[in-house]
Coordinates of C-alpha atoms and ligand atoms in Angstrom, one line a residue:
X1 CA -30.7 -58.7 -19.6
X2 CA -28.7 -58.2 -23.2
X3 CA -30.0 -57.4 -26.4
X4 CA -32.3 -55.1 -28.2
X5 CA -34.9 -55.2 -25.5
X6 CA -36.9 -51.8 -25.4
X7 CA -36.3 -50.9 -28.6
X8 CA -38.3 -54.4 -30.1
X9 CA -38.0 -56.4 -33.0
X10 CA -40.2 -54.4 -35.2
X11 CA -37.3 -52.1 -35.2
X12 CA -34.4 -53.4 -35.6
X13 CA -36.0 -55.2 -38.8
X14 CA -35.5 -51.6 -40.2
X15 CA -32.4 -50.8 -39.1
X16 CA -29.9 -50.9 -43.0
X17 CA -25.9 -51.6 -42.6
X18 CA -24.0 -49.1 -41.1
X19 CA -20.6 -47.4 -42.5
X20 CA -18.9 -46.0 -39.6
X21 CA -19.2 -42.2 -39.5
X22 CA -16.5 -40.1 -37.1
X23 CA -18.1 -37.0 -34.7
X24 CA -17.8 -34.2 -33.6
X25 CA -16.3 -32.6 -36.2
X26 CA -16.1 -28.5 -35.1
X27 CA -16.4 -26.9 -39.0
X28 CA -20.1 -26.2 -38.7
X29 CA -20.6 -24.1 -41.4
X30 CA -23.9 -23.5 -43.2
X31 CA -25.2 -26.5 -45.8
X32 CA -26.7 -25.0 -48.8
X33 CA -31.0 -25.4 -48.2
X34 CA -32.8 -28.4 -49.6
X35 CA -35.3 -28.3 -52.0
X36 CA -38.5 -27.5 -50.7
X37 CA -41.3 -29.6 -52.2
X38 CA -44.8 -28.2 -51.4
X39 CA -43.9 -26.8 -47.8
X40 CA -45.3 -27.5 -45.4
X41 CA -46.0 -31.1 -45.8
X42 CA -49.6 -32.3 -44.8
X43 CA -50.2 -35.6 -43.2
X44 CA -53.3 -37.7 -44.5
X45 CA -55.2 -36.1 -41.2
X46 CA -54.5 -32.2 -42.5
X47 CA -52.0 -32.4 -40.1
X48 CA -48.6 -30.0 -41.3
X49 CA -45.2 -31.2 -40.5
X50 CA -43.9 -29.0 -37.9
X51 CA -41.8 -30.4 -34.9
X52 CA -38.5 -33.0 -34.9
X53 CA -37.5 -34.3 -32.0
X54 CA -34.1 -36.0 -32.7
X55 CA -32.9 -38.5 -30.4
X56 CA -28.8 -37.8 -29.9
X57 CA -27.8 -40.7 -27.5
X58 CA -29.8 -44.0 -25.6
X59 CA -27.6 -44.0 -22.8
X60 CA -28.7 -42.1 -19.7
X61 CA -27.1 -42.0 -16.3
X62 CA -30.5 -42.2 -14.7
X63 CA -33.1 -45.2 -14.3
X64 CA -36.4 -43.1 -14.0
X65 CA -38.6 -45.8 -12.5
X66 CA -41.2 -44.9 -15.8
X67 CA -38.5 -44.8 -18.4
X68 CA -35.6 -47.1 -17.9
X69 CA -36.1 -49.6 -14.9
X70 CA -33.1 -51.2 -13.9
X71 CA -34.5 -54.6 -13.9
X72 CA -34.4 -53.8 -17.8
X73 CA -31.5 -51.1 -18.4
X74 CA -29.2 -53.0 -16.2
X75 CA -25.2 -53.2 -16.6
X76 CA -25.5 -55.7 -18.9
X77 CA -27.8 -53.8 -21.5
X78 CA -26.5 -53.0 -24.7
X79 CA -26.4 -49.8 -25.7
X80 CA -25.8 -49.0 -29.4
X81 CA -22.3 -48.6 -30.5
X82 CA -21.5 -45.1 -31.4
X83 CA -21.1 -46.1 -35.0
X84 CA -25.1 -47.1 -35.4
X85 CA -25.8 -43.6 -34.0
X86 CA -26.6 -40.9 -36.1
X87 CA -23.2 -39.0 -37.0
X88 CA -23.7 -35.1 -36.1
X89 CA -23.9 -34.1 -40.0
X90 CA -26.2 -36.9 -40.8
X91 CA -28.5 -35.6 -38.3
X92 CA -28.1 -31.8 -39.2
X93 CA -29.1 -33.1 -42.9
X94 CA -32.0 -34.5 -42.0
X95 CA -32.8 -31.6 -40.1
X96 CA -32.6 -29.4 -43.0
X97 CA -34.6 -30.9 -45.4
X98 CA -37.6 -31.4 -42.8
X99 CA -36.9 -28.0 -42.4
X100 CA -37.3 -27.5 -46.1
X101 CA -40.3 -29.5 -45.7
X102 CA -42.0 -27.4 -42.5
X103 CA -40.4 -28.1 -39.7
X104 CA -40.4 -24.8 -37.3
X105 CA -39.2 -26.4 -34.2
X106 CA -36.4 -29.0 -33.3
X107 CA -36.1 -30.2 -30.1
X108 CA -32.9 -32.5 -28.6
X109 CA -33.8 -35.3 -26.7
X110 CA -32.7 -39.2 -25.8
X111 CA -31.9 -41.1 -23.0
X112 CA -29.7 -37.9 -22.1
X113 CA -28.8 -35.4 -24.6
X114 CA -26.2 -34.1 -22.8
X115 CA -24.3 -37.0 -22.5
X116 CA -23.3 -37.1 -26.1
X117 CA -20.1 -36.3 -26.7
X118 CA -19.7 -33.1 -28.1
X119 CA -23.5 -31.8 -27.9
X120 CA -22.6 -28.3 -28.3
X121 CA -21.1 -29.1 -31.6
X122 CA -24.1 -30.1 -33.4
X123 CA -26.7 -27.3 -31.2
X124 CA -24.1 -25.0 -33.8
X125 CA -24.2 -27.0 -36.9
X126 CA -28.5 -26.8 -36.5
X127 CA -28.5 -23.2 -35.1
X128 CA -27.4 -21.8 -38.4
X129 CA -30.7 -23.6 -40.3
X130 CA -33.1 -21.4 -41.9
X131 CA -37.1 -21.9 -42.7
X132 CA -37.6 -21.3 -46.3
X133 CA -38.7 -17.7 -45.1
X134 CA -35.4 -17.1 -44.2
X135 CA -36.6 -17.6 -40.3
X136 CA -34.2 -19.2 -37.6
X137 CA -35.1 -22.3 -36.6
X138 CA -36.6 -22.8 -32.5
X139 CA -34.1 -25.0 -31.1
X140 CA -34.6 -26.9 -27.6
X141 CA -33.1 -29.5 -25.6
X142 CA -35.1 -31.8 -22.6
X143 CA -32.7 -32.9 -20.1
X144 CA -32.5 -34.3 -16.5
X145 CA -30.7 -31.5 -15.8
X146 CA -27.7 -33.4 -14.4
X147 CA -25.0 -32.0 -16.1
X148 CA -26.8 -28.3 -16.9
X149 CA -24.4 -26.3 -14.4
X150 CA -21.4 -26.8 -16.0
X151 CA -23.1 -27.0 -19.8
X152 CA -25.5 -24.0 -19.9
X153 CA -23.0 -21.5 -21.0
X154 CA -22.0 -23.3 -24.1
X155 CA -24.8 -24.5 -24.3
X156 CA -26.2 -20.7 -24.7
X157 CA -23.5 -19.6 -27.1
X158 CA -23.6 -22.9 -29.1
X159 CA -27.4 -21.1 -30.0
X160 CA -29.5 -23.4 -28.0
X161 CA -32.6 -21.0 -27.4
X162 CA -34.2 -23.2 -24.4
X163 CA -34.1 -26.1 -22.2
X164 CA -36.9 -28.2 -20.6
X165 CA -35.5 -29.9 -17.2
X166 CA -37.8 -33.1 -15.7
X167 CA -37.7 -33.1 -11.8
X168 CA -40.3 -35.3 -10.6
X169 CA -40.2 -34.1 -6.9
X170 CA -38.5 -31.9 -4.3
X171 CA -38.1 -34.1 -1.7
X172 CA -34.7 -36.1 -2.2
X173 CA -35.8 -39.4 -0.9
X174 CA -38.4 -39.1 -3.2
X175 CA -36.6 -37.8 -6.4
X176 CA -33.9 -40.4 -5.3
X177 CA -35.8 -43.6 -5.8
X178 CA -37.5 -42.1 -8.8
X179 CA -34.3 -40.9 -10.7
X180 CA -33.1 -44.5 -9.0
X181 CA -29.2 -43.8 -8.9
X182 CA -29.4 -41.7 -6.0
X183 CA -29.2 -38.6 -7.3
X184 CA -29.9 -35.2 -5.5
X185 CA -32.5 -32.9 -6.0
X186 CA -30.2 -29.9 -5.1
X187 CA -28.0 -30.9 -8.0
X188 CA -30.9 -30.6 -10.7
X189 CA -32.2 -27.2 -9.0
X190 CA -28.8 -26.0 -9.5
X191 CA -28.7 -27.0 -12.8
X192 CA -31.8 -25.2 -13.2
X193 CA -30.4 -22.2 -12.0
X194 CA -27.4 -22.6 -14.7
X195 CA -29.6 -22.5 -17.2
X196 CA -31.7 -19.5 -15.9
X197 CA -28.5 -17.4 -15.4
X198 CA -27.0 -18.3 -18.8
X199 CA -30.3 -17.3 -20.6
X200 CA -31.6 -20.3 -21.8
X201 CA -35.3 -19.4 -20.9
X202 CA -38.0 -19.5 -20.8
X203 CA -37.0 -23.1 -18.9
X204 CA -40.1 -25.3 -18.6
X205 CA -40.0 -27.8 -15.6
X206 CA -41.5 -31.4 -16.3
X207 CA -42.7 -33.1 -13.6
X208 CA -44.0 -36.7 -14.7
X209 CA -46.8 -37.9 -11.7
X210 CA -46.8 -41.4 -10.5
X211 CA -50.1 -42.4 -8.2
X212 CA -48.1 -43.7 -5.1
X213 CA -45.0 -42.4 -6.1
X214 CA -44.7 -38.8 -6.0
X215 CA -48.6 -37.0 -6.4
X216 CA -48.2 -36.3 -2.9
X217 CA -45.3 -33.7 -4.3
X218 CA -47.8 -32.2 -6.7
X219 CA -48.7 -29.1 -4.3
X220 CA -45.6 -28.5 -2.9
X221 CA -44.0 -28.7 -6.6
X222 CA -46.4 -25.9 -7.7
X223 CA -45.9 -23.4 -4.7
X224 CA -42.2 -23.6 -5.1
X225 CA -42.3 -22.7 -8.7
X226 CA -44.8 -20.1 -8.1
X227 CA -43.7 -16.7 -8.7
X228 CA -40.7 -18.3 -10.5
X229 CA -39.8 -17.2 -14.2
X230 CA -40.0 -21.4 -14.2
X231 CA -42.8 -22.4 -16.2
X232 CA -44.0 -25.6 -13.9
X233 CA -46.0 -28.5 -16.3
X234 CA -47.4 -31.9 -14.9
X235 CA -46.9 -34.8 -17.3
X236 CA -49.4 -38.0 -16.7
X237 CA -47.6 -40.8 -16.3
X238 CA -47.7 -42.6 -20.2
X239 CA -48.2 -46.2 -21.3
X240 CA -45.0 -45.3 -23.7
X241 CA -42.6 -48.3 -24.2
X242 CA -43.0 -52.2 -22.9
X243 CA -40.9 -52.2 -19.8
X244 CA -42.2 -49.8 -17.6
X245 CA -45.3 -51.8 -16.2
X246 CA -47.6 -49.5 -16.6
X247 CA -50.9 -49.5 -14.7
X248 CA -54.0 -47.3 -15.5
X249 CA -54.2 -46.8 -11.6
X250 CA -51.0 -45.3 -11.5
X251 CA -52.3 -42.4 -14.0
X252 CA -53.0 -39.4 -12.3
X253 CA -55.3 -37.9 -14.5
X254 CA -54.6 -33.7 -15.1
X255 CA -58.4 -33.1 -13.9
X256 CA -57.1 -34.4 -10.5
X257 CA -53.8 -32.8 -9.8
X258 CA -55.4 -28.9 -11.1
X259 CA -58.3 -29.6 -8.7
X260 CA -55.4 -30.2 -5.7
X261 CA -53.5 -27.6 -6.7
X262 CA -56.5 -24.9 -7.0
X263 CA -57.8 -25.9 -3.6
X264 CA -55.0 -24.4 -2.4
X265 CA -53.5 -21.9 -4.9
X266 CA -56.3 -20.9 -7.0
X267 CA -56.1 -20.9 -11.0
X268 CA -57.8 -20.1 -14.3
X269 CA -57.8 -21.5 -17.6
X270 CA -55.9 -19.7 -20.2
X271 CA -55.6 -20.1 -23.6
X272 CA -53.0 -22.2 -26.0
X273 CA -49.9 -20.1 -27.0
X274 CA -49.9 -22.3 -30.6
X275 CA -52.0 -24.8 -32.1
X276 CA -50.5 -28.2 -31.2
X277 CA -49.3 -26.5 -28.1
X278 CA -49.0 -30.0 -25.6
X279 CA -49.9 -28.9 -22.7
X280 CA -52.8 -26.8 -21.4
X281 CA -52.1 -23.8 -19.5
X282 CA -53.5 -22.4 -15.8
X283 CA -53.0 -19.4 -13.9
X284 CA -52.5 -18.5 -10.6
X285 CA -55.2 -16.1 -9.8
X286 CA -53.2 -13.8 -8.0
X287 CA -50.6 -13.4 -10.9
X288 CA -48.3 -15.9 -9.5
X289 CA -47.6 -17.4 -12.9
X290 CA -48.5 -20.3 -14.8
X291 CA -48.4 -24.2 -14.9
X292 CA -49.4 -26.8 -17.7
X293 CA -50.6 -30.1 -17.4
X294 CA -49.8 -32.6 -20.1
X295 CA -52.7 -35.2 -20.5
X296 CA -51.3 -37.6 -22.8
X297 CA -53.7 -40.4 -21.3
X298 CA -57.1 -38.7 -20.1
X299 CA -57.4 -35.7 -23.0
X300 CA -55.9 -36.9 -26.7
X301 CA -54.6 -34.2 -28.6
X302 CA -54.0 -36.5 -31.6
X303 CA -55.9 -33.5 -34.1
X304 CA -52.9 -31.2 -33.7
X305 CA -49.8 -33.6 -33.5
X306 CA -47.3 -32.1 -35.9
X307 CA -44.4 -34.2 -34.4
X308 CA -42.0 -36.3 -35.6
X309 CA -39.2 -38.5 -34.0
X310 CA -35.8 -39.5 -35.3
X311 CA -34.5 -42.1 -33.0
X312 CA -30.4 -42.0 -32.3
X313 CA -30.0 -44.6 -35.1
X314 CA -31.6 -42.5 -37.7
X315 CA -35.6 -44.2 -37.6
X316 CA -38.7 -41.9 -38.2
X317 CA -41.4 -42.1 -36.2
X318 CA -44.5 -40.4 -36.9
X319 CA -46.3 -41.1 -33.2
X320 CA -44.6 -41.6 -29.6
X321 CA -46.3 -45.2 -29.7
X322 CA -45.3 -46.7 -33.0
X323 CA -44.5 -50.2 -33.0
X324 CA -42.4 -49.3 -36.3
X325 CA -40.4 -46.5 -38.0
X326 CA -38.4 -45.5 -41.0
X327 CA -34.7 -46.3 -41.6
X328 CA -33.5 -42.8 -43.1
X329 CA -30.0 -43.6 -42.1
X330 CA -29.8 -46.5 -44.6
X331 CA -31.3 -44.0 -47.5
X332 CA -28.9 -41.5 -46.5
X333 CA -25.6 -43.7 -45.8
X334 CA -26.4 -45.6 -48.8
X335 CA -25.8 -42.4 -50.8
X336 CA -29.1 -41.0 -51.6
X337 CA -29.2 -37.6 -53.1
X338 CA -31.4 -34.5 -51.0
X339 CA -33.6 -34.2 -53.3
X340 CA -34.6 -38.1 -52.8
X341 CA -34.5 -38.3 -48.9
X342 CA -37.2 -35.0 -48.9
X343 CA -39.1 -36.8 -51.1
X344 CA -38.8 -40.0 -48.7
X345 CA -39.7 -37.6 -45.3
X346 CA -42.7 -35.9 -47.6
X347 CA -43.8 -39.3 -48.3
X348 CA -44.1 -40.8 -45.1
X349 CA -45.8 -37.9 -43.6
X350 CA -48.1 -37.2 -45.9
X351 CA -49.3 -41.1 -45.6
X352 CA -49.0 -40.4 -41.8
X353 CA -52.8 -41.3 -40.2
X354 CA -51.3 -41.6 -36.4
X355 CA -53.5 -41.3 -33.5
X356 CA -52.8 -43.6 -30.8
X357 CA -54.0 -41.3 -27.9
X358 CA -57.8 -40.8 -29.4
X359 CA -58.3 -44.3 -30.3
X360 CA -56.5 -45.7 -26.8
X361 CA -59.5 -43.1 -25.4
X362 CA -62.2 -44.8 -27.0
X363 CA -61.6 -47.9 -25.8
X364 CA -63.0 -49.7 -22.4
X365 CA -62.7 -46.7 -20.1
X366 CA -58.9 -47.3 -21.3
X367 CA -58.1 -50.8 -18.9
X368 CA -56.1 -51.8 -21.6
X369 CA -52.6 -49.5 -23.0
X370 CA -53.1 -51.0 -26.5
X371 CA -54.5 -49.8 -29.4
X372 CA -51.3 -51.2 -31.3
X373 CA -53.0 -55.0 -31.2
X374 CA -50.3 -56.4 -29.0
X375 CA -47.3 -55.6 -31.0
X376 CA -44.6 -54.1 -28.7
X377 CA -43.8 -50.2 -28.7
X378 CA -40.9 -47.7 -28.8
X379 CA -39.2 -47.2 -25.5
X380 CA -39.4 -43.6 -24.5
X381 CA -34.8 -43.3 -24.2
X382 CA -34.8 -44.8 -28.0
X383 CA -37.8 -42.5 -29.4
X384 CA -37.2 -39.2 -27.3
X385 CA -39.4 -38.3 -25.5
Ligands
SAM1 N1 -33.4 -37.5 -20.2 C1 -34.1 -36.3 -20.6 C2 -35.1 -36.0 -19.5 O1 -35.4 -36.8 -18.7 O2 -35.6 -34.9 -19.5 C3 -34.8 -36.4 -21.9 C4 -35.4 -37.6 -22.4 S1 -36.9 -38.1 -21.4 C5 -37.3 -39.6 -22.2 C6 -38.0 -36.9 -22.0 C7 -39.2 -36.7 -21.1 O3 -40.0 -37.9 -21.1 C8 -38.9 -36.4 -19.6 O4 -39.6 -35.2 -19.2 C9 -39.5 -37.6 -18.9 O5 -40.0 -37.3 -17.6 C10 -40.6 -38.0 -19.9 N2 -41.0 -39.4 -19.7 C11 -40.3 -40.5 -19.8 N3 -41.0 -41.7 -19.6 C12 -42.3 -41.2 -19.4 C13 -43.5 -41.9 -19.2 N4 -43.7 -43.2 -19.1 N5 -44.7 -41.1 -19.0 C14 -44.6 -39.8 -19.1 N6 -43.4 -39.1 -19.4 C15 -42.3 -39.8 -19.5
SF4_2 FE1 -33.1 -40.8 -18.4 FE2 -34.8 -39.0 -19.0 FE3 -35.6 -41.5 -19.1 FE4 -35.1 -40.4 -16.7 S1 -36.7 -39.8 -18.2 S2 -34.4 -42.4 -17.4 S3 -33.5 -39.0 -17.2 S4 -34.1 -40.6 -20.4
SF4_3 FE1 -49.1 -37.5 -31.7 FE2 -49.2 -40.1 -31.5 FE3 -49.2 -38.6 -29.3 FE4 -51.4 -38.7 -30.9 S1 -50.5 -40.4 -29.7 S2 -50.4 -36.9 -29.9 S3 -50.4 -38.9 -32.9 S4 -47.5 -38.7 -30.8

């Protein structure tokens, strides 16, 4: 398979010309702040502008079953050339004027963000970002955790403030033909432990459950975290994307795996740490810590989405499952001023009415992933996840 596929036609038809732009480049130094319109911006669903998840690479060295099948992401797929990416100051602009425009939170995502070249680099060049307040920014990173034990230390100095690491199991056959290179489960935990010892907590461990696949994990998963300082959070497996096959059956709704685990280890509700806040959060009974379960299919949380995506080429998205984004790479590389490309991010968000989870809800007891009418969505490696 060659080509776009996974990323769609819908996109590439936004995609401007490129220049080249050369990266890393180590003088971080502080940008001057961009104008704040009225901050923060609102989306036409009252909605304010709060989280960016940038996208710093597509290329991953796993094939998660749910993300990037082989079949798909095989060796002849092409990735983007590192020219269409964003270059490290393009993406710490944008940054800083949706910072100017509300945004609290920036998380690092992909395919794997720590296989771009140089990661480090650009954690500085967004660490030194302020809020209009004057506050620092939250900056956070997902990863497979792969490459965590030798990272985390620059990571930590760098100013990364957290990482979240996916493991979908602890049994190695299992997280082997899941992660579907082979790789060890031993080698993620250590990288867990990396990132624990360098301080880049509190770590939050993602867990994405497959019916067939890996629920039978679920219990084990939670008593090994248990009594951790490893915040433990169960992700239902998403119709995000066009290639992974995804199959309603296959959904393990969050209703299902609490009641598993409180049969055995008994929990409580507790309350949201934020509004927005994902996931919702449990407690052992006994004060063995917490766990969150992410229910992206069974329990829309559309009303408090403040997130937005920019993929590696520089597209907005305003929802995970948008068939279509916004080329802010073209404004910026064809020489727009600041001023214009806040006005272009304050634009789009404020026109924003996304809210794929509530109306994919209301359909047919859900037997069909499309709200979207057919036309093909973002793969989860392009959009971040
Ligand atoms: N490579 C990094 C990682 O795996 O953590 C970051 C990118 S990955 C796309 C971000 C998150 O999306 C991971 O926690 C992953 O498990 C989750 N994810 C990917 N595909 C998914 C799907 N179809 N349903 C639910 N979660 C998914
Ligand atoms: Fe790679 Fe993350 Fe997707 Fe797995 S979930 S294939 S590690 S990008
Ligand atoms: Fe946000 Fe879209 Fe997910 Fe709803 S479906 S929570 S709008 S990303």
């Amino acid at each position: 398979m060659s080509g776009v596929a996974g990323r769609g036609p819908e996109v590439r038809s936004f995609i401007g010309e490129t220049d080249a732009s050369g990266e890393p480049r180590s003088t971080a130094r502080p940008a001057p702040d961009a104008p704040a319109l009225d901050t923060p911006a609102f989306d036409a669903l009252h909605r304010p502008l709060r989280d960016l998840r940038i996208s710093v690479t597509d290329r991953c060295n796993f094939r998660c079953v749910y993300c990037m099948p082989k079949e798909i992401f095989g060796r002849d797929y092409a990735f983007l050339p590192r020219e269409e990416l964003l270059s490290f100051e393009e993406i710490t602009r944008l940054a800083r004027v949706a910072v100017a425009n509300g945004v609290e939170k920036i998380r690092l995502t992909g395919g794997e963000p720590l296989l771009r070249k140089g990661i480090e680099t650009l954690i500085g060049m967004l660490s030194v970002l302020k809020t209009p307040e004057g506050r620092p920014l939250d900056i956070a990173l997902t990863t497979n955790g792969s490459a965590l034990k030798h990272l985390a230390p620059a990571l930590k100095a760098a100013g990364l403030h957290r990482v979240t690491v996916s493991l979908d199991s602890l049994d190695d056959e299992t997280f082997r033909t899941m992660n579907d290179v082979r790789f060890p489960v031993q080698k993620v935990l250590d990288g867990i432990q990396a990132a624990h010892d360098a301080g880049l907590g509190p770590i939050k461990i993602n867990m994405v459950v497959k019916r067939g696949q890996n629920d039978a994990d679920v219990v084990a998963m939670a008593r090994y975290f248990k009594g951790t300082p490893f915040i433990l959070r169960f992700i239902e497996y998403m119709d995000v994307g066009a290639t992974n096959g995804w199959k309603l059956d296959e959904v393990v709704p969050s209703a299902e795996i609490i009641e598993r685990i409180d049969a055995e280890l008994p929990l409580e509700p507790m309350g949201a740490n934020y509004p927005g806040e994902t996931s919702a959060r449990w407690r052992y009974r006994d004060g063995g810590g917490e766990i969150g379960v992410i229910s992206s299919v069974t329990h829309a949380f559309c009303g408090d989405c403040t997130r937005a995506r920019v993929s590696v080429e520089g597209t907005l998205f305003t929802c995970l499952f948008a068939t279509a984004g916004h080329d802010l790479r073209a404004l910026m590389r064809g020489g727009c001023s600041d001023d214009e490309l806040s006005a272009r991010l304050a634009g789009i968000w404020r026109a924003r009415t996304d809210r794929y989870s509530e109306l994919r809800s209301t359909r047919t007891a859900g037997l069909t992933p499309s709200p979207t009418g057919g036309a093909r969505r973002i793969e989860m490696s392009y959009i971040g996840g």
